Amino acid sequence: MNVQKKIERFPKIDLHCHLDGSVRPETILEIALKEDIHVPTTKIEAFKQHTQVAEDCSSLKEYLSKFALTSDVMQKSEYIYRITDELLEDLSNENVKYIEIRFAPFLHMEKGMTFEEAVESVLKAMEEGKEKYGILSKLILICMRRHSPEVSVQIVEKGKAYLGKGVVAIDLAGNEHDFPPELHKKAFQLAKEYGFHRTVHAGETGIPKNIITAVEELKAERIGHGIHAYLNEEILEFVKEKKIPLEMCISSNVQTKAVEGFEDHPIKKYLDEGIAVTINTDNITVSNTTLAKEYEILMNKQGFTLEDIKQTIINGINASFASNEEKEELTGIFKEEFFKL
């Protein structure tokens, strides 16, 4: 069996996948037409250009523009259920065994849907997906940096009703430059008190000190991206000492120009230095990627071996917000499938 076939058959895990960035283009187009939402074209191949970035994506601004239509079609619970179900179906075809899906409920409440309807739509699809597709999935609720700290507190207060029912954590995402993590400190302290796990997008766009702030003040257990820790030796040592897992998303980081190219990404340096790096998709549709593609990129551009890939997958199990029993079960499944390969 060649390396590519092995990669395709690898059991996989994804800890950093945004629901609204991972919607089938065909579904976006179909819902938009049904809901009379303006679309630039009805030709699916041309339409994909408005939902996916090209290889020569020039900036974060261009990257974020691909979410416009997705937000518009995710304003009804039936559509959120469908989109979640389709994502799990697609992942099952890639032998993904475990995924933590994240989404920001308040972004889907613009046309009357309630917080509860949005969250329960995802959870229902996830629960049914476990039976249909054999994928264990968990939900992370996102607090948006640009929203007021009070909204973040609301997410924690409302979200605690779903702890133990599929929701495992909260996240902070959005514009790092203008909205530092400490603005949302109260929500994250409350989240810890209630029993939420915590992850924070930090050090993604060139502000490495946000990593320390996220861990010390927001009590983050994992860091989303964390690319720029290497810019400051003190911060890199902090990540090592505290054993903070990093949710790394290679294609996305290159496309948003967080790094210049695949060869410039610090993931191999981090792995070699013993940091618990994990490989994730970020936005499957927008980045036009899969976990297998991410693995291949790392092997071709950074010299990753199959053993390196396996180590990042093991890191993912250990860093996941699954229960200890679920981690043991996943470890057994992964060891068995690795052995077969």
GROMACS .gro file of C-alpha atoms in nm:
model
  341
    1MET     CA    1   0.000   0.000   0.000
    2ASN     CA    2   0.147   0.338  -0.099
    3VAL     CA    3   0.178   0.631   0.141
    4GLN     CA    4  -0.117   0.823  -0.005
    5LYS     CA    5  -0.347   0.524   0.041
    6LYS     CA    6  -0.227   0.483   0.398
    7ILE     CA    7  -0.298   0.849   0.469
    8GLU     CA    8  -0.648   0.818   0.326
    9ARG     CA    9  -0.715   0.515   0.545
   10PHE     CA   10  -0.564   0.660   0.862
   11PRO     CA   11  -0.815   0.699   1.145
   12LYS     CA   12  -0.841   1.072   1.196
   13ILE     CA   13  -0.928   1.335   1.456
   14ASP     CA   14  -1.012   1.704   1.416
   15LEU     CA   15  -1.020   1.940   1.714
   16HIS     CA   16  -1.060   2.267   1.523
   17CYS     CA   17  -1.339   2.270   1.266
   18HIS     CA   18  -1.578   2.562   1.219
   19LEU     CA   19  -1.927   2.456   1.115
   20ASP     CA   20  -1.998   2.768   0.908
   21GLY     CA   21  -1.670   2.723   0.719
   22SER     CA   22  -1.745   2.361   0.635
   23VAL     CA   23  -2.074   2.370   0.444
   24ARG     CA   24  -2.111   2.194   0.109
   25PRO     CA   25  -2.123   2.462  -0.166
   26GLU     CA   26  -2.414   2.274  -0.326
   27THR     CA   27  -2.609   2.308  -0.001
   28ILE     CA   28  -2.537   2.678   0.030
   29LEU     CA   29  -2.663   2.735  -0.324
   30GLU     CA   30  -2.974   2.521  -0.277
   31ILE     CA   31  -3.079   2.693   0.047
   32ALA     CA   32  -3.003   3.039  -0.090
   33LEU     CA   33  -3.227   2.981  -0.390
   34LYS     CA   34  -3.502   2.836  -0.170
   35GLU     CA   35  -3.485   3.134   0.069
   36ASP     CA   36  -3.461   3.391  -0.213
   37ILE     CA   37  -3.113   3.499  -0.105
   38HIS     CA   38  -2.918   3.672  -0.381
   39VAL     CA   39  -2.640   3.459  -0.529
   40PRO     CA   40  -2.377   3.574  -0.781
   41THR     CA   41  -2.437   3.272  -1.007
   42THR     CA   42  -2.636   2.947  -1.014
   43LYS     CA   43  -2.363   2.754  -1.195
   44ILE     CA   44  -2.217   2.534  -0.922
   45GLU     CA   45  -1.853   2.539  -1.038
   46ALA     CA   46  -1.858   2.917  -1.066
   47PHE     CA   47  -2.048   2.941  -0.740
   48LYS     CA   48  -1.775   2.748  -0.557
   49GLN     CA   49  -1.539   3.037  -0.624
   50HIS     CA   50  -1.754   3.244  -0.387
   51THR     CA   51  -1.732   2.988  -0.106
   52GLN     CA   52  -1.373   2.865  -0.139
   53VAL     CA   53  -1.042   3.048  -0.157
   54ALA     CA   54  -0.806   2.991  -0.444
   55GLU     CA   55  -0.444   2.887  -0.402
   56ASP     CA   56  -0.336   3.248  -0.449
   57CYS     CA   57  -0.558   3.387  -0.169
   58SER     CA   58  -0.408   3.726  -0.094
   59SER     CA   59  -0.525   3.812   0.257
   60LEU     CA   60  -0.732   3.737   0.565
   61LYS     CA   61  -0.992   3.982   0.431
   62GLU     CA   62  -1.034   3.779   0.113
   63TYR     CA   63  -1.052   3.460   0.319
   64LEU     CA   64  -1.326   3.594   0.546
   65SER     CA   65  -1.532   3.716   0.250
   66LYS     CA   66  -1.611   3.352   0.169
   67PHE     CA   67  -1.830   3.326   0.481
   68ALA     CA   68  -2.088   3.585   0.371
   69LEU     CA   69  -2.331   3.349   0.198
   70THR     CA   70  -2.285   3.077   0.458
   71SER     CA   71  -2.406   3.303   0.736
   72ASP     CA   72  -2.715   3.392   0.536
   73VAL     CA   73  -2.821   3.030   0.486
   74MET     CA   74  -2.769   2.927   0.850
   75GLN     CA   75  -3.056   3.122   1.001
   76LYS     CA   76  -3.303   2.834   1.043
   77SER     CA   77  -3.268   2.532   1.269
   78GLU     CA   78  -3.357   2.287   0.991
   79TYR     CA   79  -3.066   2.413   0.783
   80ILE     CA   80  -2.820   2.399   1.071
   81TYR     CA   81  -2.926   2.040   1.136
   82ARG     CA   82  -2.879   1.950   0.770
   83ILE     CA   83  -2.541   2.118   0.746
   84THR     CA   84  -2.413   1.941   1.058
   85ASP     CA   85  -2.544   1.606   0.933
   86GLU     CA   86  -2.379   1.652   0.594
   87LEU     CA   87  -2.048   1.748   0.755
   88LEU     CA   88  -2.049   1.430   0.962
   89GLU     CA   89  -2.137   1.224   0.655
   90ASP     CA   90  -1.848   1.373   0.461
   91LEU     CA   91  -1.608   1.314   0.749
   92SER     CA   92  -1.717   0.951   0.783
   93ASN     CA   93  -1.605   0.894   0.424
   94GLU     CA   94  -1.256   1.011   0.529
   95ASN     CA   95  -1.239   0.778   0.833
   96VAL     CA   96  -1.264   1.060   1.086
   97LYS     CA   97  -1.340   0.897   1.422
   98TYR     CA   98  -1.370   1.203   1.644
   99ILE     CA   99  -1.441   1.571   1.582
  100GLU     CA  100  -1.502   1.881   1.788
  101ILE     CA  101  -1.728   2.110   1.587
  102ARG     CA  102  -1.738   2.475   1.685
  103PHE     CA  103  -1.987   2.747   1.603
  104ALA     CA  104  -2.104   3.086   1.732
  105PRO     CA  105  -2.476   3.063   1.818
  106PHE     CA  106  -2.534   3.439   1.816
  107LEU     CA  107  -2.431   3.460   1.449
  108HIS     CA  108  -2.734   3.246   1.362
  109MET     CA  109  -2.995   3.441   1.557
  110GLU     CA  110  -3.035   3.731   1.314
  111LYS     CA  111  -3.375   3.620   1.180
  112GLY     CA  112  -3.549   3.503   1.494
  113MET     CA  113  -3.390   3.169   1.577
  114THR     CA  114  -3.324   3.130   1.949
  115PHE     CA  115  -2.998   3.027   2.112
  116GLU     CA  116  -3.158   2.701   2.219
  117GLU     CA  117  -3.287   2.620   1.870
  118ALA     CA  118  -2.945   2.682   1.716
  119VAL     CA  119  -2.754   2.470   1.967
  120GLU     CA  120  -3.008   2.189   1.979
  121SER     CA  121  -3.007   2.162   1.597
  122VAL     CA  122  -2.636   2.085   1.601
  123LEU     CA  123  -2.660   1.851   1.899
  124LYS     CA  124  -2.945   1.652   1.742
  125ALA     CA  125  -2.747   1.598   1.422
  126MET     CA  126  -2.438   1.503   1.622
  127GLU     CA  127  -2.626   1.248   1.832
  128GLU     CA  128  -2.790   1.090   1.529
  129GLY     CA  129  -2.460   1.106   1.339
  130LYS     CA  130  -2.297   0.883   1.598
  131GLU     CA  131  -2.538   0.605   1.502
  132LYS     CA  132  -2.549   0.677   1.128
  133TYR     CA  133  -2.184   0.748   1.061
  134GLY     CA  134  -1.992   0.607   1.356
  135ILE     CA  135  -1.835   0.943   1.446
  136LEU     CA  136  -1.806   1.065   1.804
  137SER     CA  137  -1.851   1.442   1.803
  138LYS     CA  138  -1.858   1.722   2.058
  139LEU     CA  139  -1.967   2.086   2.034
  140ILE     CA  140  -1.769   2.398   2.121
  141LEU     CA  141  -1.960   2.727   2.158
  142ILE     CA  142  -1.776   3.030   2.019
  143CYS     CA  143  -1.773   3.374   2.178
  144MET     CA  144  -1.692   3.635   1.914
  145ARG     CA  145  -1.433   3.896   2.008
  146ARG     CA  146  -1.628   4.175   1.840
  147HIS     CA  147  -1.939   4.102   2.043
  148SER     CA  148  -1.974   4.262   2.385
  149PRO     CA  149  -1.837   4.077   2.690
  150GLU     CA  150  -2.197   4.056   2.809
  151VAL     CA  151  -2.287   3.842   2.506
  152SER     CA  152  -2.004   3.604   2.592
  153VAL     CA  153  -2.142   3.574   2.944
  154GLN     CA  154  -2.486   3.497   2.797
  155ILE     CA  155  -2.335   3.217   2.588
  156VAL     CA  156  -2.185   3.061   2.901
  157GLU     CA  157  -2.504   3.105   3.104
  158LYS     CA  158  -2.728   2.962   2.832
  159GLY     CA  159  -2.478   2.698   2.726
  160LYS     CA  160  -2.438   2.539   3.069
  161ALA     CA  161  -2.775   2.367   3.022
  162TYR     CA  162  -2.609   2.156   2.749
  163LEU     CA  163  -2.300   2.047   2.941
  164GLY     CA  164  -2.297   1.669   2.945
  165LYS     CA  165  -2.534   1.667   2.649
  166GLY     CA  166  -2.277   1.723   2.373
  167VAL     CA  167  -2.144   2.070   2.456
  168VAL     CA  168  -1.796   2.047   2.607
  169ALA     CA  169  -1.626   2.386   2.576
  170ILE     CA  170  -1.626   2.751   2.482
  171ASP     CA  171  -1.391   2.929   2.246
  172LEU     CA  172  -1.296   3.289   2.167
  173ALA     CA  173  -1.253   3.379   1.800
  174GLY     CA  174  -1.235   3.681   1.573
  175ASN     CA  175  -1.028   3.996   1.532
  176GLU     CA  176  -0.726   3.951   1.758
  177HIS     CA  177  -0.574   4.293   1.688
  178ASP     CA  178  -0.865   4.509   1.801
  179PHE     CA  179  -1.020   4.287   2.067
  180PRO     CA  180  -0.765   4.137   2.311
  181PRO     CA  181  -0.867   3.822   2.498
  182GLU     CA  182  -0.886   3.986   2.841
  183LEU     CA  183  -1.204   4.169   2.735
  184HIS     CA  184  -1.388   3.838   2.773
  185LYS     CA  185  -1.219   3.728   3.094
  186LYS     CA  186  -1.541   3.719   3.299
  187ALA     CA  187  -1.714   3.475   3.062
  188PHE     CA  188  -1.420   3.236   3.066
  189GLN     CA  189  -1.380   3.246   3.441
  190LEU     CA  190  -1.750   3.168   3.471
  191ALA     CA  191  -1.711   2.888   3.216
  192LYS     CA  192  -1.442   2.723   3.427
  193GLU     CA  193  -1.663   2.751   3.733
  194TYR     CA  194  -1.949   2.578   3.550
  195GLY     CA  195  -1.731   2.299   3.414
  196PHE     CA  196  -1.673   2.404   3.052
  197HIS     CA  197  -1.342   2.325   2.890
  198ARG     CA  198  -1.175   2.633   2.738
  199THR     CA  199  -0.990   2.697   2.413
  200VAL     CA  200  -0.893   3.035   2.267
  201HIS     CA  201  -0.780   3.152   1.923
  202ALA     CA  202  -0.452   3.326   2.008
  203GLY     CA  203  -0.117   3.402   1.847
  204GLU     CA  204  -0.275   3.353   1.506
  205THR     CA  205  -0.219   3.697   1.360
  206GLY     CA  206   0.115   3.802   1.506
  207ILE     CA  207   0.034   3.884   1.871
  208PRO     CA  208   0.212   3.604   2.062
  209LYS     CA  209   0.150   3.758   2.407
  210ASN     CA  210  -0.219   3.677   2.363
  211ILE     CA  211  -0.122   3.313   2.418
  212ILE     CA  212  -0.006   3.383   2.773
  213THR     CA  213  -0.310   3.603   2.840
  214ALA     CA  214  -0.542   3.330   2.713
  215VAL     CA  215  -0.388   3.070   2.944
  216GLU     CA  216  -0.334   3.282   3.255
  217GLU     CA  217  -0.644   3.503   3.248
  218LEU     CA  218  -0.897   3.307   3.042
  219LYS     CA  219  -0.778   2.970   3.177
  220ALA     CA  220  -0.744   2.825   2.826
  221GLU     CA  221  -0.649   2.456   2.819
  222ARG     CA  222  -0.569   2.462   2.445
  223ILE     CA  223  -0.474   2.733   2.200
  224GLY     CA  224  -0.630   2.769   1.859
  225HIS     CA  225  -0.345   2.816   1.607
  226GLY     CA  226  -0.071   2.962   1.832
  227ILE     CA  227   0.148   2.998   1.525
  228HIS     CA  228   0.348   3.295   1.641
  229ALA     CA  229   0.472   3.159   1.973
  230TYR     CA  230   0.813   3.115   1.809
  231LEU     CA  231   0.849   3.494   1.772
  232ASN     CA  232   0.916   3.519   2.145
  233GLU     CA  233   1.139   3.264   2.319
  234GLU     CA  234   0.976   3.335   2.655
  235ILE     CA  235   0.632   3.255   2.514
  236LEU     CA  236   0.757   2.942   2.339
  237GLU     CA  237   0.904   2.821   2.669
  238PHE     CA  238   0.574   2.904   2.840
  239VAL     CA  239   0.385   2.680   2.596
  240LYS     CA  240   0.635   2.398   2.654
  241GLU     CA  241   0.640   2.433   3.031
  242LYS     CA  242   0.261   2.448   3.064
  243LYS     CA  243   0.220   2.165   2.810
  244ILE     CA  244  -0.038   2.363   2.615
  245PRO     CA  245  -0.169   2.174   2.309
  246LEU     CA  246  -0.185   2.376   1.987
  247GLU     CA  247  -0.469   2.334   1.735
  248MET     CA  248  -0.282   2.395   1.409
  249CYS     CA  249  -0.449   2.448   1.070
  250ILE     CA  250  -0.185   2.451   0.796
  251SER     CA  251  -0.373   2.543   0.477
  252SER     CA  252  -0.578   2.807   0.655
  253ASN     CA  253  -0.267   2.968   0.803
  254VAL     CA  254  -0.107   2.999   0.461
  255GLN     CA  255  -0.425   3.124   0.295
  256THR     CA  256  -0.483   3.396   0.556
  257LYS     CA  257  -0.114   3.493   0.532
  258ALA     CA  258  -0.049   3.412   0.896
  259VAL     CA  259   0.260   3.248   0.742
  260GLU     CA  260   0.403   3.310   0.396
  261GLY     CA  261   0.414   2.952   0.276
  262PHE     CA  262   0.384   2.589   0.383
  263GLU     CA  263   0.759   2.563   0.436
  264ASP     CA  264   0.748   2.862   0.674
  265HIS     CA  265   0.496   2.711   0.914
  266PRO     CA  266   0.649   2.639   1.258
  267ILE     CA  267   0.456   2.314   1.319
  268LYS     CA  268   0.755   2.081   1.260
  269LYS     CA  269   0.973   2.292   1.491
  270TYR     CA  270   0.707   2.269   1.758
  271LEU     CA  271   0.662   1.894   1.712
  272ASP     CA  272   1.036   1.830   1.729
  273GLU     CA  273   1.057   2.035   2.049
  274GLY     CA  274   0.791   1.822   2.216
  275ILE     CA  275   0.495   2.059   2.194
  276ALA     CA  276   0.161   1.879   2.162
  277VAL     CA  277   0.068   1.999   1.815
  278THR     CA  278  -0.247   1.869   1.646
  279ILE     CA  279  -0.345   1.887   1.278
  280ASN     CA  280  -0.688   2.026   1.194
  281THR     CA  281  -0.889   2.161   0.901
  282ASP     CA  282  -1.023   2.492   1.041
  283ASN     CA  283  -1.270   2.547   0.753
  284ILE     CA  284  -1.311   2.250   0.522
  285THR     CA  285  -1.504   2.433   0.250
  286VAL     CA  286  -1.343   2.775   0.264
  287SER     CA  287  -0.992   2.626   0.265
  288ASN     CA  288  -1.099   2.351   0.021
  289THR     CA  289  -0.919   2.092   0.230
  290THR     CA  290  -0.946   1.763   0.418
  291LEU     CA  291  -0.735   1.611   0.692
  292ALA     CA  292  -0.572   1.380   0.435
  293LYS     CA  293  -0.473   1.687   0.230
  294GLU     CA  294  -0.326   1.852   0.539
  295TYR     CA  295  -0.121   1.539   0.614
  296GLU     CA  296   0.006   1.522   0.255
  297ILE     CA  297   0.108   1.888   0.260
  298LEU     CA  298   0.309   1.833   0.577
  299MET     CA  299   0.481   1.528   0.432
  300ASN     CA  300   0.561   1.701   0.104
  301LYS     CA  301   0.652   2.047   0.234
  302GLN     CA  302   0.785   1.987   0.586
  303GLY     CA  303   0.926   1.637   0.577
  304PHE     CA  304   0.670   1.483   0.812
  305THR     CA  305   0.690   1.105   0.837
  306LEU     CA  306   0.395   0.873   0.891
  307GLU     CA  307   0.515   0.841   1.251
  308ASP     CA  308   0.497   1.221   1.286
  309ILE     CA  309   0.139   1.217   1.159
  310LYS     CA  310   0.050   0.937   1.400
  311GLN     CA  311   0.201   1.136   1.687
  312THR     CA  312  -0.014   1.440   1.607
  313ILE     CA  313  -0.322   1.216   1.602
  314ILE     CA  314  -0.231   1.071   1.941
  315ASN     CA  315  -0.175   1.428   2.062
  316GLY     CA  316  -0.526   1.505   1.940
  317ILE     CA  317  -0.682   1.224   2.142
  318ASN     CA  318  -0.495   1.330   2.455
  319ALA     CA  319  -0.582   1.698   2.408
  320SER     CA  320  -0.946   1.638   2.318
  321PHE     CA  321  -1.233   1.739   2.541
  322ALA     CA  322  -1.374   1.387   2.533
  323SER     CA  323  -1.423   1.205   2.862
  324ASN     CA  324  -1.149   0.977   2.994
  325GLU     CA  325  -1.359   0.673   2.901
  326GLU     CA  326  -1.407   0.805   2.548
  327LYS     CA  327  -1.034   0.874   2.516
  328GLU     CA  328  -0.956   0.518   2.617
  329GLU     CA  329  -1.204   0.387   2.361
  330LEU     CA  330  -1.063   0.612   2.088
  331THR     CA  331  -0.707   0.510   2.173
  332GLY     CA  332  -0.804   0.143   2.134
  333ILE     CA  333  -0.972   0.209   1.797
  334PHE     CA  334  -0.676   0.410   1.667
  335LYS     CA  335  -0.416   0.154   1.781
  336GLU     CA  336  -0.611  -0.125   1.614
  337GLU     CA  337  -0.644   0.061   1.284
  338PHE     CA  338  -0.281   0.176   1.285
  339PHE     CA  339  -0.173  -0.183   1.342
  340LYS     CA  340  -0.374  -0.298   1.040
  341LEU     CA  341  -0.199  -0.038   0.824
   0.00000   0.00000   0.00000
